[in-house]
Coordinates of C-alpha atoms (C1' of nucleotides) in Angstrom, one line a residue:
Chain A
M282 CA 121.7 2.4 111.8
I283 CA 119.7 4.7 109.6
A284 CA 116.6 2.6 110.3
T285 CA 117.0 3.4 113.9
I286 CA 116.0 6.9 113.3
G287 CA 112.9 5.8 111.5
Y288 CA 114.1 6.9 108.2
V289 CA 112.3 5.7 105.1
R290 CA 113.7 6.5 101.7
D291 CA 111.0 8.2 99.6
L292 CA 111.1 6.3 96.5
A293 CA 108.7 8.7 94.8
A294 CA 110.9 11.6 95.4
A295 CA 113.9 9.6 94.3
N296 CA 112.2 8.7 91.0
L297 CA 111.2 12.2 90.4
A298 CA 114.7 13.4 91.0
K299 CA 116.2 11.1 88.6
G300 CA 113.4 11.1 86.1
R301 CA 113.3 7.4 86.4
L302 CA 111.6 5.3 83.7
Y303 CA 111.1 1.5 84.3
R304 CA 111.6 -0.1 81.0
F305 CA 110.0 -3.4 81.0
V306 CA 109.6 -5.9 78.1
F307 CA 107.1 -8.8 78.0
V308 CA 108.2 -11.5 75.4
L309 CA 105.1 -13.2 74.3
P310 CA 104.3 -16.1 71.9
Q311 CA 102.2 -14.9 69.0
S312 CA 99.7 -17.7 69.7
N313 CA 96.2 -17.4 68.7
N314 CA 94.6 -19.4 71.5
F315 CA 92.3 -17.3 73.9
F316 CA 94.5 -17.4 76.8
M317 CA 97.5 -16.0 75.2
R318 CA 95.4 -13.3 73.6
E319 CA 93.9 -12.5 77.0
L320 CA 97.4 -12.3 78.4
R321 CA 98.5 -10.0 75.6
H322 CA 95.4 -7.9 76.1
E323 CA 96.2 -7.5 79.9
V324 CA 99.7 -6.4 79.1
E325 CA 98.3 -3.9 76.7
G326 CA 96.0 -2.6 79.4
A327 CA 99.0 -2.3 81.7
I328 CA 100.8 -0.2 79.1
V329 CA 97.9 2.2 78.8
R330 CA 97.8 2.6 82.6
S331 CA 101.5 2.7 82.9
G332 CA 101.8 6.2 81.7
A333 CA 101.0 7.5 85.2
E334 CA 103.5 5.3 86.8
R335 CA 106.9 5.8 85.3
V336 CA 106.6 2.6 83.6
S337 CA 107.1 1.9 80.0
I338 CA 106.2 -1.6 78.7
R339 CA 107.0 -3.1 75.5
I340 CA 105.6 -6.4 73.9
V341 CA 107.9 -8.4 71.8
Q342 CA 106.3 -11.2 69.9
V343 CA 108.0 -14.6 69.2
P344 CA 106.8 -17.6 67.3
P345 CA 105.3 -20.1 69.7
F346 CA 107.0 -23.3 70.6
D347 CA 110.2 -22.0 69.1
A348 CA 113.0 -22.2 71.5
P349 CA 115.7 -20.8 69.2
A350 CA 113.6 -17.8 68.3
L351 CA 112.8 -17.1 71.9
A352 CA 116.4 -17.4 73.0
A353 CA 117.5 -15.0 70.1
A354 CA 114.7 -12.5 71.2
L355 CA 116.0 -12.6 74.7
D356 CA 119.5 -11.9 73.5
E357 CA 118.5 -9.2 71.3
L358 CA 117.1 -7.3 74.4
R359 CA 120.6 -7.3 75.9
H360 CA 122.1 -5.2 73.0
G361 CA 121.0 -1.9 71.6
P362 CA 121.8 1.6 73.3
K363 CA 122.8 1.3 76.7
D364 CA 120.2 3.8 78.0
E365 CA 117.5 1.8 76.5
E366 CA 118.4 -1.3 78.2
P367 CA 115.4 -2.9 79.8
A368 CA 115.0 -2.7 83.5
G369 CA 113.2 -6.0 83.6
I370 CA 112.0 -8.8 81.3
A371 CA 109.1 -11.1 81.6
F372 CA 108.6 -14.1 79.2
V373 CA 106.7 -17.2 78.5
A374 CA 109.3 -19.9 78.7
V375 CA 109.8 -22.7 76.3
D376 CA 111.7 -25.4 78.1
A377 CA 115.0 -25.8 76.2
P378 CA 118.6 -25.5 77.0
E379 CA 119.2 -22.5 74.6
V380 CA 116.5 -20.6 76.5
R381 CA 118.2 -21.3 79.8
E382 CA 121.3 -20.1 78.5
A383 CA 119.9 -16.9 77.2
V384 CA 118.3 -16.3 80.6
A385 CA 121.7 -16.8 82.1
R386 CA 123.2 -14.2 80.0
L387 CA 120.5 -11.8 80.9
S388 CA 121.0 -12.6 84.6
R389 CA 124.8 -11.9 84.3
S390 CA 123.9 -8.6 82.7
G391 CA 122.1 -7.8 85.8
I392 CA 118.7 -7.7 84.2
P393 CA 115.8 -9.0 86.2
V394 CA 113.9 -11.9 84.5
V395 CA 110.6 -13.3 85.4
S396 CA 109.1 -16.3 83.7
L397 CA 105.4 -16.1 83.0
V398 CA 102.6 -18.8 82.9
S399 CA 105.1 -21.4 81.8
D400 CA 108.2 -21.8 84.1
L401 CA 111.9 -22.8 83.4
P402 CA 113.0 -24.4 86.6
G403 CA 116.7 -24.5 87.1
S404 CA 117.3 -21.4 85.1
A405 CA 118.6 -18.1 86.3
R406 CA 115.2 -16.5 86.2
D407 CA 114.4 -14.3 89.3
H408 CA 110.8 -15.5 89.7
Y409 CA 108.1 -17.4 88.3
T410 CA 104.7 -15.9 87.9
G411 CA 102.1 -18.6 87.2
I412 CA 100.2 -21.6 88.8
D413 CA 101.5 -24.8 90.1
N414 CA 100.5 -27.0 87.1
F415 CA 101.2 -30.2 89.0
A416 CA 98.8 -29.2 91.7
A417 CA 96.4 -28.1 89.1
G418 CA 96.4 -31.6 87.6
R419 CA 96.0 -33.2 91.0
T420 CA 93.0 -30.9 91.7
A421 CA 91.4 -31.9 88.4
G422 CA 92.0 -35.6 89.5
S423 CA 90.2 -35.1 92.7
L424 CA 87.4 -33.4 91.2
M425 CA 87.0 -36.0 88.6
G426 CA 87.1 -38.7 91.2
R427 CA 84.6 -37.1 93.5
F428 CA 82.3 -36.2 90.6
L429 CA 82.3 -39.6 89.1
G430 CA 81.7 -41.1 92.4
Q431 CA 82.5 -44.6 93.6
G432 CA 81.4 -47.6 91.7
S433 CA 82.7 -49.9 89.0
E434 CA 85.3 -49.0 86.6
A435 CA 85.0 -45.6 84.9
V436 CA 86.7 -44.6 81.6
V437 CA 88.1 -41.1 81.5
A438 CA 89.6 -39.4 78.4
V439 CA 92.4 -36.9 78.6
M440 CA 93.2 -34.3 76.0
A441 CA 96.2 -32.2 76.0
G442 CA 97.6 -29.5 73.5
S443 CA 101.1 -30.8 73.3
M444 CA 103.2 -33.1 75.4
L445 CA 106.1 -30.7 74.6
L446 CA 104.6 -28.1 76.7
R447 CA 106.0 -28.3 80.2
D448 CA 102.7 -26.9 81.8
H449 CA 100.7 -29.5 80.0
R450 CA 103.0 -32.3 81.0
E451 CA 102.9 -31.2 84.6
R452 CA 99.0 -31.1 84.6
L453 CA 99.0 -34.6 83.2
Q454 CA 101.4 -35.9 85.8
G455 CA 99.3 -34.4 88.6
F456 CA 96.1 -35.8 87.3
E457 CA 97.6 -39.3 86.8
A458 CA 99.1 -39.2 90.3
S459 CA 95.9 -38.3 91.9
V460 CA 93.7 -40.5 90.1
G461 CA 96.1 -43.5 90.4
E462 CA 96.4 -42.9 94.1
F463 CA 92.9 -42.1 95.1
Y464 CA 90.5 -43.3 92.5
P465 CA 92.0 -46.6 91.1
H466 CA 88.6 -47.6 89.6
I467 CA 89.2 -44.9 87.0
R468 CA 90.9 -46.1 83.8
L469 CA 92.6 -43.3 81.8
L470 CA 92.5 -43.7 77.9
P471 CA 95.7 -42.6 76.2
V472 CA 96.2 -38.9 76.0
I473 CA 95.2 -37.3 72.7
E474 CA 96.9 -34.1 71.6
C475 CA 95.0 -31.5 69.8
R476 CA 97.7 -28.9 69.5
D477 CA 95.5 -26.5 71.2
D478 CA 93.4 -26.3 68.2
S479 CA 89.6 -26.3 68.3
P480 CA 88.7 -28.1 65.1
T481 CA 91.3 -30.8 65.9
A482 CA 90.1 -31.1 69.4
E483 CA 86.5 -31.6 68.1
R484 CA 87.5 -34.1 65.5
L485 CA 89.6 -36.2 67.9
L486 CA 87.1 -36.1 70.8
T487 CA 84.1 -37.0 68.6
A488 CA 86.1 -40.0 67.2
L489 CA 87.1 -41.1 70.6
M490 CA 83.6 -41.0 72.0
V491 CA 82.3 -42.9 69.1
Q492 CA 85.1 -45.5 69.7
H493 CA 84.5 -45.5 73.4
P494 CA 80.9 -44.8 74.1
E495 CA 81.5 -45.8 77.6
I496 CA 83.6 -42.6 78.4
A497 CA 82.4 -41.3 81.7
G498 CA 84.6 -38.3 82.0
I499 CA 86.9 -35.9 80.0
Y500 CA 89.8 -33.8 81.3
S501 CA 90.9 -31.2 78.9
L502 CA 94.2 -29.7 80.2
G503 CA 95.0 -27.5 77.3
A504 CA 93.4 -25.1 74.9
G505 CA 90.9 -25.6 72.2
N506 CA 87.9 -25.9 74.4
R507 CA 85.5 -24.5 71.7
G508 CA 86.0 -27.8 70.0
L509 CA 85.6 -29.7 73.2
V510 CA 82.3 -28.1 73.8
R511 CA 81.0 -28.9 70.3
S512 CA 82.0 -32.4 70.5
L513 CA 79.7 -32.6 73.5
Q514 CA 76.7 -31.1 71.8
G515 CA 75.6 -34.3 70.3
V516 CA 75.6 -36.3 73.5
L517 CA 72.4 -37.0 75.3
T518 CA 72.1 -35.4 78.6
E519 CA 71.8 -38.5 80.6
H520 CA 75.1 -39.8 79.0
R521 CA 76.9 -36.6 79.5
P522 CA 80.4 -37.3 80.8
V523 CA 82.0 -35.4 83.7
V524 CA 84.0 -32.6 81.9
I525 CA 86.9 -30.6 83.5
A526 CA 88.7 -28.1 81.5
H527 CA 91.2 -25.3 81.9
E528 CA 91.0 -21.6 81.5
L529 CA 87.9 -19.5 81.9
T530 CA 87.1 -18.3 78.4
A531 CA 83.9 -17.4 76.6
A532 CA 83.5 -21.1 75.6
T533 CA 84.2 -22.7 78.9
R534 CA 82.2 -20.1 80.8
S535 CA 79.0 -20.7 78.8
A536 CA 79.6 -24.3 78.9
L537 CA 79.8 -24.3 82.7
H538 CA 76.6 -22.2 82.7
E539 CA 74.5 -24.6 80.6
G540 CA 76.0 -27.7 82.3
S541 CA 78.1 -29.4 79.7
V542 CA 81.3 -28.7 81.6
D543 CA 81.3 -29.4 85.3
A544 CA 84.5 -27.6 86.6
V545 CA 87.1 -25.1 85.1
L546 CA 90.5 -24.7 86.6
S547 CA 91.9 -21.3 85.7
Q548 CA 94.5 -18.7 86.2
N549 CA 93.9 -15.1 86.4
A550 CA 95.8 -13.4 83.5
A551 CA 95.2 -9.9 84.7
R552 CA 96.5 -10.7 88.1
E553 CA 99.6 -12.4 86.6
V554 CA 100.4 -9.4 84.6
R555 CA 100.1 -7.0 87.5
S556 CA 102.1 -9.3 89.7
T557 CA 104.9 -9.6 87.2
I558 CA 105.0 -5.8 87.1
R559 CA 105.2 -5.5 90.8
V560 CA 107.9 -8.1 90.9
L561 CA 110.0 -6.6 88.2
K562 CA 109.7 -3.2 89.8
A563 CA 110.7 -4.5 93.1
R564 CA 113.8 -6.2 91.6
A565 CA 114.6 -3.1 89.6
D566 CA 114.7 -1.1 92.9
G567 CA 116.6 -3.9 94.5
M568 CA 113.7 -4.3 96.9
S569 CA 112.3 -7.4 98.3
F570 CA 108.7 -8.5 97.8
V571 CA 106.3 -10.7 99.8
E572 CA 106.6 -14.1 97.9
Q573 CA 103.3 -15.1 99.4
D574 CA 101.5 -12.0 98.1
E575 CA 102.6 -12.8 94.5
R576 CA 101.7 -16.5 94.5
I577 CA 99.1 -17.2 91.7
G578 CA 96.4 -19.5 93.0
I579 CA 94.6 -22.1 91.0
D580 CA 91.1 -20.8 90.6
I581 CA 88.4 -23.5 90.6
F582 CA 85.1 -22.4 88.9
L583 CA 81.8 -24.1 89.2
K584 CA 78.7 -22.7 87.5
D585 CA 78.0 -21.1 90.9
N586 CA 81.1 -19.0 91.6
L587 CA 81.6 -17.6 88.1
P588 CA 83.0 -14.0 88.4
Chain B
M87 CA 91.5 19.3 76.1
I88 CA 94.5 18.8 78.4
A89 CA 94.2 15.2 77.5
T90 CA 94.8 15.9 73.8
I91 CA 98.4 17.0 74.5
G92 CA 98.9 13.7 76.3
Y93 CA 99.6 15.2 79.6
V94 CA 99.3 13.1 82.6
R95 CA 99.4 14.5 86.0
D96 CA 102.3 13.2 88.1
L97 CA 100.6 12.2 91.3
A98 CA 103.8 11.3 93.1
A99 CA 105.1 14.8 92.5
A100 CA 101.9 16.3 93.6
N101 CA 101.9 14.4 96.7
L102 CA 105.4 15.3 97.4
A103 CA 104.7 18.9 96.9
K104 CA 101.9 19.0 99.3
G105 CA 103.3 16.5 101.8
R106 CA 100.3 14.4 101.3
L107 CA 99.3 11.8 104.0
Y108 CA 96.5 9.5 103.4
R109 CA 95.0 8.9 106.7
F110 CA 92.8 5.7 106.7
V111 CA 90.9 4.0 109.4
F112 CA 89.9 0.5 109.7
V113 CA 87.0 -0.1 112.1
L114 CA 87.1 -3.8 113.0
P115 CA 85.1 -5.9 115.4
Q116 CA 87.2 -7.2 118.3
S117 CA 86.2 -10.8 117.6
N118 CA 88.4 -13.5 118.5
N119 CA 87.7 -16.0 115.6
F120 CA 90.5 -16.8 113.4
F121 CA 89.4 -14.9 110.4
M122 CA 88.9 -11.6 112.2
R123 CA 92.3 -12.0 113.8
E124 CA 93.8 -12.6 110.4
L125 CA 92.2 -9.6 109.0
R126 CA 93.5 -7.5 111.9
H127 CA 96.8 -9.0 111.4
E128 CA 96.8 -8.1 107.8
V129 CA 95.9 -4.5 108.4
E130 CA 98.6 -4.3 111.0
G131 CA 101.1 -5.6 108.2
A132 CA 99.7 -2.8 106.0
I133 CA 100.4 -0.4 108.6
V134 CA 104.0 -1.5 108.8
R135 CA 104.5 -1.2 105.0
S136 CA 102.6 2.0 104.7
G137 CA 105.5 4.0 106.0
A138 CA 107.0 4.2 102.5
E139 CA 103.7 5.0 100.7
R140 CA 102.4 8.2 102.4
V141 CA 99.7 6.1 104.0
S142 CA 98.7 6.2 107.7
I143 CA 96.4 3.5 108.9
R144 CA 94.8 3.4 112.2
I145 CA 92.7 0.4 113.6
V146 CA 89.7 1.2 115.6
Q147 CA 88.2 -1.6 117.5
V148 CA 84.5 -2.0 118.3
P149 CA 82.5 -4.7 120.1
P150 CA 81.3 -7.3 117.6
F151 CA 77.5 -7.4 116.6
D152 CA 76.9 -4.2 118.1
A153 CA 75.3 -1.8 115.8
P154 CA 75.1 1.1 118.2
A155 CA 78.7 0.9 119.1
L156 CA 79.6 0.8 115.4
A157 CA 77.6 3.7 114.5
A158 CA 79.1 5.7 117.4
A159 CA 82.6 4.7 116.3
L160 CA 81.8 6.0 112.8
D161 CA 80.4 9.2 114.1
E162 CA 83.4 9.8 116.2
L163 CA 85.7 9.7 113.2
R164 CA 83.9 12.7 111.7
H165 CA 84.9 14.9 114.6
G166 CA 88.2 15.8 116.0
P167 CA 90.7 18.2 114.5
K168 CA 89.9 19.1 110.9
D169 CA 93.4 18.2 109.7
E170 CA 93.2 14.8 111.2
E171 CA 90.0 13.9 109.5
P172 CA 90.3 10.6 107.8
A173 CA 90.8 10.4 104.1
G174 CA 88.9 7.1 104.1
I175 CA 87.2 4.6 106.2
A176 CA 86.9 0.9 106.0
F177 CA 84.5 -1.1 108.3
V178 CA 82.9 -4.4 108.8
A179 CA 79.3 -3.8 108.6
V180 CA 76.6 -4.7 111.0
D181 CA 73.3 -4.7 109.1
A182 CA 71.3 -2.2 111.0
P183 CA 69.6 1.3 110.2
E184 CA 71.8 3.3 112.7
V185 CA 74.9 2.0 110.8
R186 CA 73.3 3.0 107.5
E187 CA 72.7 6.4 108.9
A188 CA 76.1 6.9 110.2
V189 CA 77.6 5.9 106.8
A190 CA 75.2 8.3 105.1
R191 CA 76.6 11.2 107.5
L192 CA 80.2 10.1 106.6
S193 CA 79.3 10.2 102.9
R194 CA 77.7 13.8 103.2
S195 CA 81.0 14.7 104.9
G196 CA 82.8 13.7 101.7
I197 CA 84.7 10.9 103.3
P198 CA 85.0 7.8 101.3
V199 CA 83.7 4.6 102.9
V200 CA 84.2 1.0 102.1
S201 CA 82.4 -2.0 103.6
L202 CA 84.7 -4.9 104.3
V203 CA 83.9 -8.7 104.4
S204 CA 80.2 -8.0 105.4
D205 CA 78.4 -5.5 103.3
L206 CA 75.7 -3.0 103.9
P207 CA 73.6 -2.9 100.7
G208 CA 71.6 0.2 100.2
S209 CA 73.9 2.3 102.2
A210 CA 75.9 5.2 101.0
R211 CA 79.1 3.1 101.1
D212 CA 81.4 3.8 98.1
H213 CA 82.4 0.2 97.6
Y214 CA 82.1 -3.3 99.1
T215 CA 85.3 -5.5 99.4
G216 CA 84.4 -9.0 100.1
I217 CA 82.9 -12.0 98.5
D218 CA 79.4 -12.6 97.2
N219 CA 78.1 -14.9 100.0
F220 CA 75.1 -16.0 98.2
A221 CA 77.3 -17.4 95.5
A222 CA 79.5 -19.0 98.1
G223 CA 76.5 -20.7 99.5
R224 CA 75.4 -21.9 96.1
T225 CA 78.9 -23.1 95.4
A226 CA 78.9 -25.2 98.6
G227 CA 75.5 -26.5 97.7
S228 CA 76.8 -27.7 94.3
L229 CA 79.9 -29.4 95.9
M230 CA 77.8 -31.1 98.5
G231 CA 75.5 -32.4 95.9
R232 CA 78.1 -33.5 93.5
F233 CA 80.3 -35.1 96.4
L234 CA 77.3 -36.9 97.9
G235 CA 76.3 -38.3 94.5
Q236 CA 72.9 -39.4 93.3
G237 CA 71.1 -41.8 95.2
S238 CA 68.4 -42.1 97.9
E239 CA 67.7 -39.4 100.4
A240 CA 70.8 -37.9 102.1
V241 CA 70.6 -35.9 105.3
V242 CA 72.7 -32.9 105.5
A243 CA 73.5 -30.7 108.7
V244 CA 74.0 -27.0 108.4
M245 CA 75.9 -25.1 111.0
A246 CA 76.0 -21.3 111.1
G247 CA 77.5 -18.8 113.6
S248 CA 74.5 -16.6 113.9
M249 CA 71.5 -15.9 111.7
L250 CA 71.9 -12.2 112.7
L251 CA 75.0 -12.0 110.4
R252 CA 74.2 -11.0 107.0
D253 CA 77.0 -13.1 105.4
H254 CA 75.8 -16.2 107.2
R255 CA 72.3 -15.6 106.1
E256 CA 73.3 -15.1 102.5
R257 CA 75.4 -18.3 102.6
L258 CA 72.6 -20.2 103.9
Q259 CA 70.1 -18.8 101.4
G260 CA 72.6 -19.8 98.5
F261 CA 73.1 -23.2 99.9
E262 CA 69.4 -23.9 100.3
A263 CA 68.6 -22.5 96.9
S264 CA 71.2 -24.7 95.2
V265 CA 70.4 -27.8 97.0
G266 CA 66.7 -27.3 96.5
E267 CA 66.9 -26.8 92.8
F268 CA 69.5 -29.3 91.8
Y269 CA 69.6 -31.9 94.6
P270 CA 66.2 -32.5 95.9
H271 CA 67.1 -35.8 97.4
I272 CA 69.1 -33.9 100.0
R273 CA 67.3 -33.2 103.2
L274 CA 68.6 -30.4 105.3
L275 CA 68.3 -30.5 109.1
P276 CA 67.4 -27.3 110.8
V277 CA 70.3 -25.0 111.0
I278 CA 72.3 -25.1 114.2
E279 CA 74.0 -21.8 115.5
C280 CA 77.3 -22.0 117.3
R281 CA 77.9 -18.3 117.7
D282 CA 81.2 -18.9 115.9
D283 CA 82.5 -20.6 119.0
S284 CA 84.4 -23.8 118.8
P285 CA 83.4 -25.6 122.0
T286 CA 79.8 -24.9 121.3
A287 CA 80.2 -26.0 117.7
E288 CA 81.8 -29.4 119.0
R289 CA 78.9 -29.8 121.5
L290 CA 76.0 -29.0 119.2
L291 CA 77.5 -31.2 116.4
T292 CA 78.3 -34.1 118.5
A293 CA 74.8 -34.2 119.7
L294 CA 73.4 -33.8 116.4
M295 CA 75.3 -36.7 114.9
V296 CA 74.2 -38.9 117.8
Q297 CA 70.6 -37.9 117.2
H298 CA 71.0 -38.4 113.4
P299 CA 73.6 -41.0 112.8
E300 CA 72.4 -41.1 109.2
I301 CA 74.0 -37.6 108.6
A302 CA 75.8 -37.8 105.1
G303 CA 76.9 -34.2 105.0
I304 CA 77.7 -31.2 107.1
Y305 CA 78.0 -27.6 105.8
S306 CA 79.6 -25.2 108.3
L307 CA 79.1 -21.8 107.0
G308 CA 80.6 -19.9 109.8
A309 CA 83.5 -20.0 112.1
G310 CA 84.3 -22.4 115.0
N311 CA 85.7 -25.0 112.8
R312 CA 88.2 -26.4 115.5
G313 CA 85.1 -27.7 117.1
L314 CA 83.8 -29.0 114.0
V315 CA 87.0 -30.8 113.3
R316 CA 86.9 -32.3 117.0
S317 CA 83.5 -33.5 116.6
L318 CA 84.5 -35.5 113.5
Q319 CA 87.3 -37.3 115.2
G320 CA 85.1 -39.9 116.7
V321 CA 83.5 -40.9 113.5
L322 CA 84.7 -44.0 111.6
T323 CA 86.3 -43.2 108.4
E324 CA 83.7 -45.4 106.5
H325 CA 80.9 -43.3 107.9
R326 CA 82.6 -40.0 107.5
P327 CA 80.2 -37.4 106.2
V328 CA 81.0 -35.0 103.4
V329 CA 82.2 -31.8 105.1
I330 CA 82.4 -28.5 103.6
A331 CA 83.6 -25.5 105.7
H332 CA 84.4 -21.7 105.3
E333 CA 87.8 -20.1 105.6
L334 CA 91.2 -21.6 105.3
T335 CA 92.6 -21.6 108.8
A336 CA 95.1 -23.8 110.6
A337 CA 92.2 -26.2 111.6
T338 CA 90.5 -26.4 108.1
R339 CA 93.8 -26.7 106.4
S340 CA 95.0 -29.7 108.4
A341 CA 91.5 -31.2 108.3
L342 CA 91.6 -30.9 104.4
H343 CA 95.0 -32.5 104.4
E344 CA 93.9 -35.5 106.5
G345 CA 90.7 -35.9 104.7
S346 CA 88.1 -35.0 107.4
V347 CA 87.1 -32.0 105.6
D348 CA 86.4 -32.2 101.8
A349 CA 86.3 -28.6 100.5
V350 CA 86.9 -25.3 102.1
L351 CA 85.5 -22.0 100.6
S352 CA 87.5 -19.0 101.5
Q353 CA 88.2 -15.3 101.1
N354 CA 91.7 -14.0 100.9
A355 CA 92.0 -11.5 103.8
A356 CA 95.4 -10.0 102.7
R357 CA 94.0 -9.4 99.3
E358 CA 90.9 -7.8 100.8
V359 CA 92.9 -5.5 102.9
R360 CA 95.2 -4.5 99.9
S361 CA 92.3 -4.0 97.8
T362 CA 90.6 -1.8 100.3
I363 CA 93.6 0.4 100.6
R364 CA 93.8 0.8 96.7
V365 CA 90.2 1.7 96.5
L366 CA 90.2 4.2 99.4
K367 CA 93.4 5.8 97.8
A368 CA 91.8 6.0 94.5
R369 CA 88.6 7.6 96.0
A370 CA 90.8 10.0 98.0
D371 CA 92.4 11.1 94.9
G372 CA 89.1 11.3 93.1
M373 CA 90.4 8.6 90.6
S374 CA 88.5 5.7 89.3
F375 CA 89.4 2.1 89.7
V376 CA 88.9 -1.0 87.7
E377 CA 85.9 -2.6 89.5
Q378 CA 86.8 -5.9 88.0
D379 CA 90.3 -5.7 89.4
E380 CA 89.1 -5.3 93.0
R381 CA 86.5 -8.1 92.9
I382 CA 87.2 -10.6 95.6
G383 CA 86.8 -14.1 94.3
I384 CA 85.4 -17.2 96.2
D385 CA 88.5 -19.5 96.7
I386 CA 87.6 -23.2 96.5
F387 CA 90.3 -25.4 98.3
L388 CA 90.6 -29.0 98.1
K389 CA 93.5 -30.9 99.6
D390 CA 95.2 -30.6 96.2
N391 CA 95.3 -26.9 95.6
L392 CA 96.2 -25.7 99.1
P393 CA 98.5 -22.6 98.9
Chain C
dA91 C1' 92.6 37.7 89.0
dT92 C1' 97.6 36.0 87.1
dG93 C1' 102.5 35.2 87.8
dA94 C1' 106.7 34.5 90.2
dA95 C1' 109.2 32.1 93.7
dA96 C1' 110.0 28.7 97.1
dG97 C1' 110.3 24.2 98.5
dC98 C1' 108.5 19.1 99.1
dG99 C1' 112.7 14.7 99.4
dC100 C1' 115.6 13.3 96.6
dT101 C1' 119.8 12.7 92.9
dA102 C1' 123.3 14.2 89.7
dA103 C1' 126.5 17.4 88.4
dC104 C1' 129.9 20.1 89.9
dA105 C1' 133.3 22.3 93.2
dA106 C1' 136.2 22.3 96.5
Chain D
dT168 C1' 136.7 12.0 99.1
dT169 C1' 133.1 15.5 101.0
dG170 C1' 130.1 19.5 100.3
dT171 C1' 127.2 22.4 97.7
dT172 C1' 123.8 23.5 94.2
dA173 C1' 120.2 23.0 90.8
dG174 C1' 116.3 20.9 89.5
dC175 C1' 112.8 16.6 88.8
dG176 C1' 106.9 18.1 88.5
dC177 C1' 104.1 19.8 91.3
dT178 C1' 101.4 23.0 95.0
dT179 C1' 101.5 26.7 97.9
dT180 C1' 102.5 31.3 99.3
dC181 C1' 103.3 35.8 98.3
dA182 C1' 103.6 39.5 95.3
dT183 C1' 102.0 42.0 91.4

DNA sequence: ATGAAAGCGCTAACAA
DNA sequence: TTGTTAGCGCTTTCAT
């Protein structure tokens, strides 16, 4: 009806008129691993830039891996003065029922919610900003299979942060599925868990390589890659295993460059933060967004296509 | 001075007051290959969305590979009524002196200019939106080397669209450099040029494979991949060469899926268009932008991480 | 030169 | 309910 005339509502004018301020909250784990720090850093960058855009972003930190604390933090945001109610919330999910319930309460209050980096399927979240971790694991499997080449049995080690983390579990599943289907000559050692901690990663991997000198490949699907790189330092070049890791960090970047790591799968934290803000804004305005535009791809980095 | 007070100019209000309209022009080759069509399609999409954003985008088509025509089109844009002068121009460069000069004239007129997909180094363009094609070629070289594995001499065919295209030349250089340095057992056949035409590609490749049945790898660095895929159809699975191509299209996507193509390097046309508009807007406002945010990465797709 | 006033497209507060 | 008016932060015009 209105559209027939060719009318388009001028959102900028509307926002000016009502002195609108989009209050968004990012609930982030106070983890110390590189990726979470980067994520926090990107949100802080967005805060600086947000001045010009009628956006006000606040970061709320919660203890990592702590579902009750996360749920409490989410509930907290629903209270407080009515005019300070957030216009949207982004949070890194911990996969637990109480978190799902807190999200349901937010949703019932009409507050847009976006899960970030780690998803909460089956919850009332409006959107998930992050990569498909199952596909990431499959991709790692393919690369491992291709890089190792055909031949007799090859032994591959897998290191995760924690099997309690949904994204780590999904990566592992994808990796196992891909290797099992296409590269049956690869034998996977039992997963070791380094709790995303570098010293632990170094210790565990070094021990594993002593125990299994025949290791031909390593897939590190979590954090703690400084330790991974250090454990590789003693290995002779000609015995270097094929190494695939996650997240482009200072450690993985230089390891790629010097050849001790062969491929890095990564997600772009800056892009994730910007996308999240666009999505929250759209939802806050009751606007739709192009799902396809907001998909976060799995970046594959070799030494040759480093940004 | 002003900044000390914490003042931030409200661009939205300013634009409202002056009824600003950003007039941008995209100068695109009227090529029929999939990628250029997609690029055009994305610009058309931006035109639709632009209504709400005080942006008006116009597409000017020029004959492909035609430097004089492109230069003339660029000059044309500087004339016409003063109040319809574009606030920014994006164009797919043809690497020639007359184009450089036309860009210099635009620049002198104070019109922001962005080169898109194919760059024009050394010209007065304000920005280049597109991938690093040399790095893309190197990446293809690494993948080819790793996928072929160590061993005795391996013969690899290279197919380009045209050596007159700067992006194709750069990809080839990167590929040759990478293979030459790290995989000396790979022998490259002389480049064949299919002029980005599928039937030609099919014909040339089929002939080449008859002539060189020992071909173990194919790098297709231009367009015309329907033809590439067709030429592969007759090859027995166990003799299938390692195939690396550029641009994720219907043809390369299904070929990846069914296993006749091993990897696809790609650039995201939608992202390129959006980035270009952001950059032009920033320049038109005399604002800076985060260079890093606007870098277009080289996407690597395996069958496992297709979007 | 400097200042006051009108108005861009909208919303919110108020009147009728 | 429907209509009117003031004003959001800026630029532009017109007057001082």
